XYZ file of C-alpha atoms in Angstrom:
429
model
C 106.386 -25.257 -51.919
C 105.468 -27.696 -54.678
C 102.280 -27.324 -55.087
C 102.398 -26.169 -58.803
C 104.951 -28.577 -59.713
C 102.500 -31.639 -58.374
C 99.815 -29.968 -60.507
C 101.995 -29.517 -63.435
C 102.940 -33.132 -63.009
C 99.203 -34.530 -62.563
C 98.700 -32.730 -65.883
C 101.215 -34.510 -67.940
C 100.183 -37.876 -66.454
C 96.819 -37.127 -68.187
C 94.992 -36.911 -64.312
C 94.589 -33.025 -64.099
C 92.490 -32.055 -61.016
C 89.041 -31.704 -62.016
C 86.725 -29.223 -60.291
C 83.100 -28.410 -60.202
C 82.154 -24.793 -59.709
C 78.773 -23.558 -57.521
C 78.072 -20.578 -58.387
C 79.756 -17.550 -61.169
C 79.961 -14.311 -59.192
C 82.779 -12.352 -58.286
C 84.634 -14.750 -55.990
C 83.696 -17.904 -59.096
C 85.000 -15.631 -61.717
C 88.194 -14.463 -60.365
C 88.923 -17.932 -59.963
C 87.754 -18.890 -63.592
C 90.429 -15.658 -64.673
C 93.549 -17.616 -63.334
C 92.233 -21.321 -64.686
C 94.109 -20.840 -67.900
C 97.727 -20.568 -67.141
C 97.555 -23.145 -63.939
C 98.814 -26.615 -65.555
C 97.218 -29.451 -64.209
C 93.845 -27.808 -63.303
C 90.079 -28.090 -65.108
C 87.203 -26.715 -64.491
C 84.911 -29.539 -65.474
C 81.487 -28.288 -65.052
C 79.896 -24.802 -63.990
C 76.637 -24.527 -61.973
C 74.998 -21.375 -61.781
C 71.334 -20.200 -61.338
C 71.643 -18.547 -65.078
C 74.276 -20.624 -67.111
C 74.041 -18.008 -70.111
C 75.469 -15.705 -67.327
C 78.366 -18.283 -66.415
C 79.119 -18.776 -69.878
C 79.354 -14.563 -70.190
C 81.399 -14.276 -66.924
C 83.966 -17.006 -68.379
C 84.489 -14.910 -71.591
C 84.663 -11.568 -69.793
C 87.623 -13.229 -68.043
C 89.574 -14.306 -71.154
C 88.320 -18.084 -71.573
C 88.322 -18.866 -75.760
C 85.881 -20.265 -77.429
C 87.546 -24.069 -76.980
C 87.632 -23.914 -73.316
C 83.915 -22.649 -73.082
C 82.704 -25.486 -75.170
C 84.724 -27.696 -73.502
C 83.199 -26.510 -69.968
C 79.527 -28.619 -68.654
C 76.891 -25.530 -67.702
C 74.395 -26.284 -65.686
C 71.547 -24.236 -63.257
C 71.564 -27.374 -61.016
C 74.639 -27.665 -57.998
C 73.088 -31.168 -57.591
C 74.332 -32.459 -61.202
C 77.936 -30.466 -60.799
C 78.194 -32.288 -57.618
C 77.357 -35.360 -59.606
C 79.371 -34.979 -63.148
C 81.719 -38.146 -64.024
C 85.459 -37.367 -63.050
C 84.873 -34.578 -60.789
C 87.253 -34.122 -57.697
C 86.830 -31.140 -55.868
C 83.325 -29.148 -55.812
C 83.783 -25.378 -55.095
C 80.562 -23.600 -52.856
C 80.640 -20.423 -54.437
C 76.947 -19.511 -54.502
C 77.077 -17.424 -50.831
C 73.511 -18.858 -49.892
C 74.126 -21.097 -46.592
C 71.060 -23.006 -46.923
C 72.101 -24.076 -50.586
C 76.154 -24.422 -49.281
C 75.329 -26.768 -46.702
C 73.524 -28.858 -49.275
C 75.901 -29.181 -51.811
C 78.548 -29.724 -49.463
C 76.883 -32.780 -48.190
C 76.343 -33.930 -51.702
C 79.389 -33.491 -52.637
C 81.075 -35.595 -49.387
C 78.510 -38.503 -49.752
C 79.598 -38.320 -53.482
C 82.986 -39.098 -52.058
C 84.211 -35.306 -53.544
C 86.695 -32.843 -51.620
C 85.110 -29.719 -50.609
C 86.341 -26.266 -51.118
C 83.974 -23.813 -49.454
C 84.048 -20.220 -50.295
C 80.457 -20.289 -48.914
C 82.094 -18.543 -45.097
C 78.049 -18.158 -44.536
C 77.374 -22.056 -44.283
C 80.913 -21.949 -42.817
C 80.060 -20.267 -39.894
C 77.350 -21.826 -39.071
C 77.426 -25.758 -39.298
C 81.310 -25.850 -40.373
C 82.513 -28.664 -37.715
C 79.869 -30.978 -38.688
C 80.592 -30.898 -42.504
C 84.388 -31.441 -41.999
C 83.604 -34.382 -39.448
C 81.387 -35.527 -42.241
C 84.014 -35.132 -44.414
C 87.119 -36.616 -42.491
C 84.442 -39.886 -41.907
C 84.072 -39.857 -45.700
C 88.063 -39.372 -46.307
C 87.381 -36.257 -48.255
C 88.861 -32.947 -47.023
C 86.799 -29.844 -46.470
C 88.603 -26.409 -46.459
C 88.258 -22.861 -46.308
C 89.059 -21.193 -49.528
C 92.456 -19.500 -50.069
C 92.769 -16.350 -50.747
C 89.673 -15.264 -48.458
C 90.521 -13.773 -44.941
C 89.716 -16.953 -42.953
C 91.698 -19.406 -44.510
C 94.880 -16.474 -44.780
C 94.793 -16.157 -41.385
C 94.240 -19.402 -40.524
C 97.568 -20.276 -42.261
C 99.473 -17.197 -40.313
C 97.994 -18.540 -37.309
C 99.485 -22.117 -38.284
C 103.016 -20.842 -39.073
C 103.084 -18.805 -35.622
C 102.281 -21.892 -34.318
C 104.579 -24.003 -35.449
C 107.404 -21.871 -34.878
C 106.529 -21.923 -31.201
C 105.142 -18.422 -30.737
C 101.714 -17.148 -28.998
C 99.179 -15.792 -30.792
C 97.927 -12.490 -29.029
C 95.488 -11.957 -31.856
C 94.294 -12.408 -35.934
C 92.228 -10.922 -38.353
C 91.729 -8.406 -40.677
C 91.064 -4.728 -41.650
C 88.457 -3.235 -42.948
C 86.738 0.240 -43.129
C 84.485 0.630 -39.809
C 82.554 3.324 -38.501
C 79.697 2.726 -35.699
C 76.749 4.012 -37.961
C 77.544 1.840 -40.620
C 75.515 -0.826 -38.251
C 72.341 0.527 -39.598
C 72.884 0.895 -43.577
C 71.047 -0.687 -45.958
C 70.742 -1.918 -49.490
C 68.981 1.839 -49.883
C 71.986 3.925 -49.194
C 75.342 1.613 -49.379
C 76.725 2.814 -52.668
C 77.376 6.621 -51.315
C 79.710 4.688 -48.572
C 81.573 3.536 -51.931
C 81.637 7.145 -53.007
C 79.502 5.192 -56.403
C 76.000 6.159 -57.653
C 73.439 3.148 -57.931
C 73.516 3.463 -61.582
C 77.305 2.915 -61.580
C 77.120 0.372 -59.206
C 74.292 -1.555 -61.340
C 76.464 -0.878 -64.659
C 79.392 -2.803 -62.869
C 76.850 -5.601 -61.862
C 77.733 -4.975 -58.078
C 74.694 -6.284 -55.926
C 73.409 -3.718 -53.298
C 73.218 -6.261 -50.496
C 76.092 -8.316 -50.389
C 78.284 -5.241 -50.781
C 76.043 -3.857 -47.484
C 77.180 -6.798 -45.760
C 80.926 -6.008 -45.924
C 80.047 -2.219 -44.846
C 77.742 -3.112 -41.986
C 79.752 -5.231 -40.109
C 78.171 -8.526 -40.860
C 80.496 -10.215 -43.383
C 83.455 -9.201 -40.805
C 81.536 -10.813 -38.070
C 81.415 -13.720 -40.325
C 85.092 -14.429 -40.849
C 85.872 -13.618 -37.235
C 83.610 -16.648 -36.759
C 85.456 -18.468 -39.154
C 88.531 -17.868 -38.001
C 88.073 -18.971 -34.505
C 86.169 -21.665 -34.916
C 89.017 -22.936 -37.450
C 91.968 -21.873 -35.149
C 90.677 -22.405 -31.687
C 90.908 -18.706 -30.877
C 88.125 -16.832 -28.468
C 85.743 -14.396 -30.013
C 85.245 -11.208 -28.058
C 82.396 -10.826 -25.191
C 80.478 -8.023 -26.612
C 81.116 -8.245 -30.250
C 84.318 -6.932 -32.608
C 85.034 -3.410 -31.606
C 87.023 -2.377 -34.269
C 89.470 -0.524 -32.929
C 91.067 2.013 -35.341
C 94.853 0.530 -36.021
C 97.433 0.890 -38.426
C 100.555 -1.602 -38.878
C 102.722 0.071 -36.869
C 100.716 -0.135 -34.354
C 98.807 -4.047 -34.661
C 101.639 -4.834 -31.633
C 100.581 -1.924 -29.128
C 96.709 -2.290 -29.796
C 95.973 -5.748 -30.240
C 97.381 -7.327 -27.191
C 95.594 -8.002 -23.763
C 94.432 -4.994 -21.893
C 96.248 -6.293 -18.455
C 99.462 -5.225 -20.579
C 98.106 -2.574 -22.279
C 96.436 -3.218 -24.936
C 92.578 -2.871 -26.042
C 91.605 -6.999 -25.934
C 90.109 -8.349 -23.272
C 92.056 -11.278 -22.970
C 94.699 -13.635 -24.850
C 94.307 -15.232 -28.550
C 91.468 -12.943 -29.638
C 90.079 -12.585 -33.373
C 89.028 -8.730 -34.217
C 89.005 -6.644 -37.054
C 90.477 -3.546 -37.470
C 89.143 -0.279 -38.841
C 91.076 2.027 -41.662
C 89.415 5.200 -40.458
C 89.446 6.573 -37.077
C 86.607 7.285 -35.183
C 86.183 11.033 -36.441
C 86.266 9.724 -40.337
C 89.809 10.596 -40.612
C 92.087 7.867 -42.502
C 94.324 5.569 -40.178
C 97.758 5.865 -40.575
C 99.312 2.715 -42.841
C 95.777 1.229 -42.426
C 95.239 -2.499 -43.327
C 92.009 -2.259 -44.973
C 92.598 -4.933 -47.441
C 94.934 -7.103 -44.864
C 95.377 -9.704 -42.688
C 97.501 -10.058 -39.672
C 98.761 -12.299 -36.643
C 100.229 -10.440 -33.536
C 102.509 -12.865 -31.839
C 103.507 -13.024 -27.940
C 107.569 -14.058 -27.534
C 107.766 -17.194 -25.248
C 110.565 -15.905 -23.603
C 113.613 -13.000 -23.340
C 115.509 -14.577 -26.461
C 113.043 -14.208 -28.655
C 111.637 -11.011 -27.938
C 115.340 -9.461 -28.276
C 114.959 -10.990 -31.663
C 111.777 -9.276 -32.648
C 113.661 -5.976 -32.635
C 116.758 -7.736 -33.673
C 114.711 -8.247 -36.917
C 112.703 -4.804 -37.476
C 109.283 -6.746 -36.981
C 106.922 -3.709 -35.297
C 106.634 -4.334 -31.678
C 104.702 -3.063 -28.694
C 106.656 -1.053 -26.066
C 107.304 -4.056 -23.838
C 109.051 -5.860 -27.038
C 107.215 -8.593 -26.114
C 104.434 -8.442 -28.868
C 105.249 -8.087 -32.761
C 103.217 -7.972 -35.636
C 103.284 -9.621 -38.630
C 100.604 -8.640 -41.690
C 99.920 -9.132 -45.253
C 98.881 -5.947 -46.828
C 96.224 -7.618 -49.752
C 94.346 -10.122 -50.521
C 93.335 -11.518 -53.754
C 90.217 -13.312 -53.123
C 89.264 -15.709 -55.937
C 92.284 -15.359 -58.063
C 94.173 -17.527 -54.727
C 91.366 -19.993 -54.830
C 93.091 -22.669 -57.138
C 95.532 -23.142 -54.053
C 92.707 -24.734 -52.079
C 91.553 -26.628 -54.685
C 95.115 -28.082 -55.977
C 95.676 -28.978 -52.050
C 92.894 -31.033 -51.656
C 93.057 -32.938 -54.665
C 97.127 -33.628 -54.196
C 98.197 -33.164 -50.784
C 94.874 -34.024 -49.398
C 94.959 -31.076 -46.901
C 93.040 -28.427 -46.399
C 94.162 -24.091 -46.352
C 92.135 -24.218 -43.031
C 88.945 -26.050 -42.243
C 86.446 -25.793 -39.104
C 86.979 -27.685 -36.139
C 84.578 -26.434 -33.231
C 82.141 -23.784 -32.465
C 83.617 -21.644 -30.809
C 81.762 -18.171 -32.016
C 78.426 -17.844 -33.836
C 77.242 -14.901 -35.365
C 73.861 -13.068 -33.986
C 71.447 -11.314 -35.565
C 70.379 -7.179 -34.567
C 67.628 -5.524 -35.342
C 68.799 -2.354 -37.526
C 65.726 -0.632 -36.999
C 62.255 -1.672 -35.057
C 60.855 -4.400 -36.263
C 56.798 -5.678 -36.250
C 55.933 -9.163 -35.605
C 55.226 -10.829 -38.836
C 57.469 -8.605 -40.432
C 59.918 -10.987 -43.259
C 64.038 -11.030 -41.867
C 65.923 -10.309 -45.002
C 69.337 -11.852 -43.593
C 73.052 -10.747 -43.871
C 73.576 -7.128 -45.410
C 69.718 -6.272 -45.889
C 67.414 -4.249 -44.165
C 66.413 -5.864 -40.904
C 69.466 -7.126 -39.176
C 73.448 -7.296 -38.927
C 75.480 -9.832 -37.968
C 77.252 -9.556 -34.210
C 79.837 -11.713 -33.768
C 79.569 -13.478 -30.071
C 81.365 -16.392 -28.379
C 78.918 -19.602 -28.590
C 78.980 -19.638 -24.639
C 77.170 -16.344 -24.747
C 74.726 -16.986 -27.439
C 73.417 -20.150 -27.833
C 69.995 -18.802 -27.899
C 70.565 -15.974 -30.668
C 69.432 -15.946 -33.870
C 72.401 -16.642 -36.563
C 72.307 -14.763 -39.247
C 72.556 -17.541 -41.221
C 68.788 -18.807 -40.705
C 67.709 -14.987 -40.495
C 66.664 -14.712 -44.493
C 63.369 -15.229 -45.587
C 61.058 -16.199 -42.333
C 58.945 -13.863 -40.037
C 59.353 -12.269 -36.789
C 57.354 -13.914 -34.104
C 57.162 -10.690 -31.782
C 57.943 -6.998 -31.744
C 61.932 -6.134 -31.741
C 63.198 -3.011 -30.881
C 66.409 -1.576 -32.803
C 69.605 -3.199 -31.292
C 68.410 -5.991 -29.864
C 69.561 -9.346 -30.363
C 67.460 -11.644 -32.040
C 66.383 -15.066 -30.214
C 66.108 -18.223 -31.985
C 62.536 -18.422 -30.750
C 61.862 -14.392 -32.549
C 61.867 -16.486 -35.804
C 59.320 -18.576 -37.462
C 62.239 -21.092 -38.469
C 61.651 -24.344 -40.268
C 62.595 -27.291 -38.114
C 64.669 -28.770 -40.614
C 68.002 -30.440 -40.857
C 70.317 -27.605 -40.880
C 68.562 -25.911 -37.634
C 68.461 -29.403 -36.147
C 72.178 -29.341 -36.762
C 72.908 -25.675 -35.910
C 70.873 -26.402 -32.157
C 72.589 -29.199 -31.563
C 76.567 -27.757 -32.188
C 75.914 -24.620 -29.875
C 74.558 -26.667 -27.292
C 77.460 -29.115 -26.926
């Protein structure tokens, strides 16, 4: 509980923490709103396919004129990574393929690593963090996202001795949303596409929060940060509100809907009908604990925590999250405590790619929230062969798919390159 005070400190010393941003969307420039009143933190340089852009999205959150001049733009993640005095580089820019690189940059460059980028993440996240512990850099998740939130509830039930049943997140699910696309999202939203485009939203990454991908995603992230097992036949979303996190998410041998112990899943805030859930946790996280023995379940109830009807299970959730605006806690931990808010530590989950719709060989994948595929969330073990979404963006179909089937590594004309190299060779360990 000092982390501002070391900041504040570092600042006065004339040593603030220094970080390099990848990439000015949403997630960069909630995180850019908060820089101002946080003593002891810079934001050195900004990288960003469109600097002009960056330099708009810092005064739309309130930077003066002082600070932007003060601030390196750049459209290259390669000279961030590389600007004198830098720290910790923050992977904003949600492109795996470009994550992975910079993060490697930035760990040969001898730089901590904050990765917002949950898409690289996912999918060669225990390599870069052994990279990173060789280099003595950390690499972490990025606080105030759903992985690294849970990660830390996950932590503290941990290390005050309890079980963890399960851990996640809510969100607003409904089977058909499997098969939306860029096309139609924005009705889901209850927006038109010419207020969406007025607000700047983009079509497809909002599609991938909507059609299950980007939940499949942090699932992922979660277990492969926290050791926990990702479900057999994908996140089922179970309709849940608070109350009932206790009663629901617990092992169906006791009477609950998981099919075994320390599972990740994601919750819906609508039942199945469209109706709204009851106390739903749409914007949430949670950890549902399991007592270790008689003493401490009588406490549970002793304490008001919601708990399942055997009062062995309880719940514990927190209702929001901020996203970027939590970032700076990631990025102050690295640089002073030299810890990470969660970091990937084996592959235990991967996340496959379905066909929405049929699709022709020679036909171009489009990747996570587009037209041709969502993201399934499956244990490794299960999937070695599937196609992550990760490498589904931008290379053909080598053979006819028909809608719902999961995509093979050999359905895709992929490039032979490092990060596949690297992506074969953690599932198959």
């Amino acid at each position: 509980m000092n982390l501002s005070s070391l900041a504040r400190d570092a600042g006065e010393r004339g040593t603030p923490v220094r970080a390099a941003l990848i990439g000015a969307g949403k997630f960069g420039s909630m995180f850019l709103s908060q820089v101002p009143t946080i003593a002891g933190l810079d934001v050195a340089v900004i990288a960003d396919l469109d600097p002009d852009r960056a330099r708009a999205a810092c005064r739309a959150v309130g930077w003066d004129d002082a600070r932007i001049a003060a601030t390196q733009f750049t459209d290259s993640g390669a000279q961030a990574v590389a600007a004198d005095g830098v720290d910790v580089v923050i992977e904003a820019t949600g492109n795996p393929l470009a994550g992975i690189r910079h993060a490697r940059a930035a760990i040969a460059a001898g730089r901590h690593v904050v990765m917002v980028n949950v898409e690289a993440d996912v999918l060669v996240g225990p390599a870069l963090a052994a990279e990173a512990r060789e280099a003595g850099v950390v690499y972490s998740m990025a606080y105030g996202d759903q992985p690294a939130l849970v990660s830390e509830m996950v932590d503290w039930a941990r290390a005050t001795g309890f079980r963890v049943a399960a851990a996640g997140k809510g969100t607003k699910y409904l089977p058909a949303y499997h098969s939306v696309t860029p096309d139609d999202v924005w009705s889901h939203y209850g927006l038109t596409p010419e207020e969406a485009a007025r607000a700047g939203m983009n079509p497809q990454m909002f599609n991938s929060f909507l059609d299950g991908t980007k939940s499949a995603i942090e699932m992922v992230a979660i277990a492969n940060a926290c050791g926990l097992n990702v479900p057999q036949n994908g996140l089922a979303f179970p309709p849940c509100g608070v109350d009932d996190l206790a009663r629901v998410l617990r092992p169906r041998d006791v009477g609950g809907q998981l099919e075994g112990p320390e599972m990740v899943e994601t919750i819906s805030s609508v039942e199945r009908d469209g109706r709204p859930v009851f106390r739903d946790l749409r914007w949430g996280v949670y950890v549902v604990l399991e007592a270790p023995n008689a003493y401490s379940a009588a406490c549970f109830h002793q304490y008001g925590l919601p708990v399942d009807d055997t009062g062995r299970f309880a719940a514990m959730y927190k209702p929001f999250h901020l996203i970027g605006m939590e970032l700076s806690v990631s990025v102050l931990s690295a640089a002073l405590r030299r810890e990470p808010t969660g970091t990937s530590r084996e592959m235990r989950g991967t996340v496959a790619s379905v066909a929405k719709r049929d699709l022709k060989a020679g036909e171009m994948l489009d990747g996570e929230g587009g037209f041709t595929v969502w993201g399934k969330a499956q244990p490794v073990a299960a999937a070695r062969d599937a196609l992550p979404v990760g490498l589904a963006h931008g290379v053909k179909v080598t053979r006819d798919i028909a809608a719902g089937e999961t995509l093979k590594l050999s359905d895709a004309d992929l490039a032979e390159d490092a990060v596949t190299e690297l992506y074969r060779s953690l599932v198959a360990s």
